[in-house]
Amino acid sequence: MFKQIELSYYFKDLEPHIDELTMNTHYSKHHATYTNNLNAALEKAPELSGKTIEEIFTSLDTLTDEAQKNAIRNNGGGFYNHNLYFDTMSPKGGGQPEGKLAEQITKDFGSFDVLKEKLTAAATTRFGSGWAWLSANKAGDLQVTSSPNQDNPIMETKGEWTPILGIDVWEHAYYLKYKNLRVDYVKAFFDVTDWNKVAANYKEVTA
Ligand code: MN
């Protein structure tokens, strides 16, 4: 049974950047549904039992039933991606990273501002629903990409790249407050990004 992460803050705590109703609906409805549907789909896939979610993402090609594969890909992505998303937001967020992650950002992108520009571009040019990602590989390199739907870099690269920060650009993540202005939502997201948590994720991938 996969479970949603527990939040270390209340839905209202990310105001005014991300509004309470959006947070509540996003976590209690959207994320809960992905998680329930994933668990239901896995009940019919005993060959995947005992695997981590990362292992499931890299085993998708072993599933021959297309409907089952799509259910596990879409709901598994929805489960995992939102765990990462909610975990890297904090009312004490914003600012910029320090330490090893900050050094690598400078090395790979030139500066933190350039990284933010690249993430914003990935988020705003993703057509339709999807995600913008900052990912790391085991060697410690960083890259910015985007994915459609609930896909993620683990699925797309067979586990070579792991996301350490994800920006949800589905309309349900911002429409109540920001309407069609996705770029304003991305700006607001950076005001609540928990870079300490992103740095911890980076450390875990490169350990
Ligand atoms: Mn979402």
XYZ file of C-alpha atoms and ligand atoms in Angstrom:
208
model
C 0.000 0.000 0.000
C 1.433 3.312 -1.066
C 0.583 6.290 1.128
C 0.519 10.037 0.599
C 3.249 11.850 2.503
C 2.091 13.668 5.604
C 2.380 17.405 5.262
C 4.542 19.328 7.707
C 2.323 22.419 7.284
C -1.393 23.281 7.082
C -3.124 23.936 3.763
C -3.516 27.605 4.663
C 0.158 28.047 5.521
C 1.309 28.625 1.940
C -0.985 31.655 1.572
C -0.833 34.069 -0.147
C 1.414 32.261 -2.639
C -0.626 29.071 -2.984
C -4.191 29.386 -1.688
C -5.769 27.126 0.932
C -8.578 25.772 -1.272
C -6.155 24.787 -4.020
C -3.869 23.041 -1.515
C -6.749 21.232 0.157
C -8.322 20.074 -3.122
C -4.960 19.158 -4.612
C -3.862 17.004 -1.668
C -7.196 15.663 -0.363
C -8.833 14.983 -3.736
C -6.362 14.804 -6.634
C -3.404 13.244 -4.830
C -5.615 10.958 -2.755
C -7.340 9.688 -5.909
C -4.060 8.960 -7.713
C -2.847 7.081 -4.653
C -6.046 5.036 -4.237
C -6.156 4.224 -7.944
C -2.503 3.150 -7.908
C -3.114 0.792 -5.003
C -6.214 -0.603 -6.725
C -4.321 -1.157 -9.992
C -1.436 -2.875 -8.174
C -3.817 -5.363 -6.573
C -4.256 -6.778 -10.070
C -0.515 -6.814 -10.800
C 0.973 -9.361 -8.355
C 4.230 -9.427 -10.356
C 4.943 -5.908 -9.067
C 4.224 -6.625 -5.427
C 7.010 -5.671 -3.027
C 8.661 -3.310 -5.513
C 9.406 0.318 -4.648
C 7.622 2.931 -6.723
C 10.916 3.681 -8.494
C 11.274 -0.019 -9.371
C 7.704 -0.053 -10.637
C 8.476 2.904 -12.945
C 11.433 1.073 -14.459
C 9.441 -2.189 -14.782
C 6.490 -0.739 -16.726
C 7.649 -2.326 -19.983
C 7.215 -5.800 -18.488
C 3.428 -5.238 -18.330
C 1.693 -6.544 -21.433
C -1.841 -5.322 -20.700
C -1.879 -1.754 -22.089
C -4.804 -0.609 -19.929
C -3.106 -1.920 -16.796
C 0.223 -0.379 -17.797
C -1.427 3.007 -18.395
C -3.291 2.866 -15.073
C -0.076 2.155 -13.161
C 1.949 4.707 -15.141
C -0.597 7.517 -14.731
C -1.623 6.877 -11.132
C 1.856 5.816 -10.024
C 3.227 9.041 -11.479
C 0.431 10.997 -9.816
C 1.242 9.383 -6.481
C 5.031 9.838 -6.657
C 5.122 13.260 -8.330
C 2.794 14.821 -5.770
C 4.676 13.329 -2.839
C 7.744 15.134 -4.160
C 5.797 18.333 -4.902
C 4.142 18.700 -1.494
C 7.342 17.698 0.305
C 9.411 20.441 -1.321
C 7.031 23.246 -0.381
C 7.155 25.075 2.930
C 5.803 28.273 4.474
C 9.470 28.943 5.332
C 10.511 28.348 1.717
C 11.834 30.724 -0.899
C 15.325 32.134 -1.096
C 17.982 29.949 -2.632
C 19.935 26.783 -1.900
C 23.245 26.589 -0.102
C 26.111 24.115 0.028
C 26.814 21.385 -2.516
C 23.561 21.861 -4.425
C 24.251 25.584 -4.806
C 27.768 24.824 -6.093
C 26.438 22.334 -8.635
C 23.770 24.785 -9.809
C 26.464 27.351 -10.489
C 28.531 24.718 -12.318
C 25.688 23.391 -14.483
C 23.642 26.551 -15.094
C 25.952 29.489 -14.351
C 23.775 30.904 -11.577
C 20.661 30.286 -9.509
C 18.795 32.921 -11.544
C 19.509 31.011 -14.759
C 18.208 27.802 -13.142
C 14.987 29.626 -12.210
C 14.663 30.941 -15.777
C 15.114 27.431 -17.172
C 12.567 25.933 -14.769
C 10.113 28.730 -15.584
C 10.584 28.147 -19.305
C 10.112 24.380 -18.887
C 6.938 24.993 -16.855
C 5.388 27.610 -19.136
C 6.184 25.942 -22.474
C 4.866 22.520 -21.440
C 1.710 22.350 -23.570
C -1.310 21.094 -21.636
C -0.851 19.218 -18.372
C 2.471 18.079 -16.996
C 5.467 18.883 -14.869
C 8.746 20.821 -14.906
C 11.649 19.091 -13.191
C 15.050 19.653 -11.686
C 16.713 16.229 -11.716
C 20.019 14.735 -10.658
C 21.954 11.633 -11.667
C 24.245 9.544 -9.467
C 27.302 11.491 -10.680
C 25.724 14.658 -9.273
C 24.899 16.366 -12.568
C 21.723 18.448 -12.732
C 19.260 18.975 -15.553
C 15.961 20.745 -16.211
C 13.269 18.961 -18.246
C 9.513 18.721 -18.496
C 7.108 15.800 -18.851
C 3.535 15.436 -20.108
C 0.678 14.136 -17.948
C 1.960 12.372 -14.786
C 5.167 11.086 -16.366
C 8.505 11.798 -14.710
C 12.243 11.487 -15.404
C 12.541 8.101 -13.671
C 10.098 6.581 -16.180
C 11.581 8.507 -19.088
C 15.231 7.614 -18.408
C 14.836 4.156 -16.851
C 16.038 5.504 -13.533
C 19.118 7.327 -14.780
C 17.723 10.702 -13.645
C 15.748 11.281 -10.448
C 13.699 14.440 -9.878
C 14.695 16.448 -6.802
C 12.155 19.240 -7.442
C 8.926 19.138 -9.439
C 6.606 21.961 -10.436
C 3.087 20.736 -11.122
C 1.695 22.663 -14.101
C -1.687 20.932 -14.308
C -4.384 23.614 -14.143
C -5.664 22.085 -10.873
C -2.414 23.282 -9.256
C -3.124 26.968 -9.898
C -6.360 27.735 -11.736
C -8.498 28.794 -8.727
C -6.119 31.626 -7.868
C -4.059 32.307 -10.977
C -6.567 31.367 -13.717
C -4.665 31.220 -17.034
C -1.524 32.901 -15.646
C 0.716 29.877 -15.215
C 3.802 32.078 -15.119
C 2.508 33.911 -12.018
C 1.912 30.591 -10.279
C 5.467 29.457 -11.079
C 6.776 32.708 -9.602
C 4.679 32.066 -6.475
C 5.906 28.474 -6.304
C 9.467 29.761 -5.922
C 8.310 31.747 -2.865
C 7.434 28.474 -1.106
C 10.144 26.175 -2.504
C 11.954 24.438 0.345
C 15.521 24.438 -0.988
C 16.787 22.652 2.134
C 14.533 19.753 1.210
C 15.650 19.901 -2.445
C 19.272 19.803 -1.225
C 18.433 16.768 0.931
C 16.902 15.075 -2.130
C 20.058 15.898 -4.108
C 22.208 14.354 -1.390
C 20.094 11.203 -1.411
C 20.358 10.743 -5.190
C 24.118 11.276 -5.210
C 24.931 9.325 -2.034
Mn -1.376 17.958 -9.306
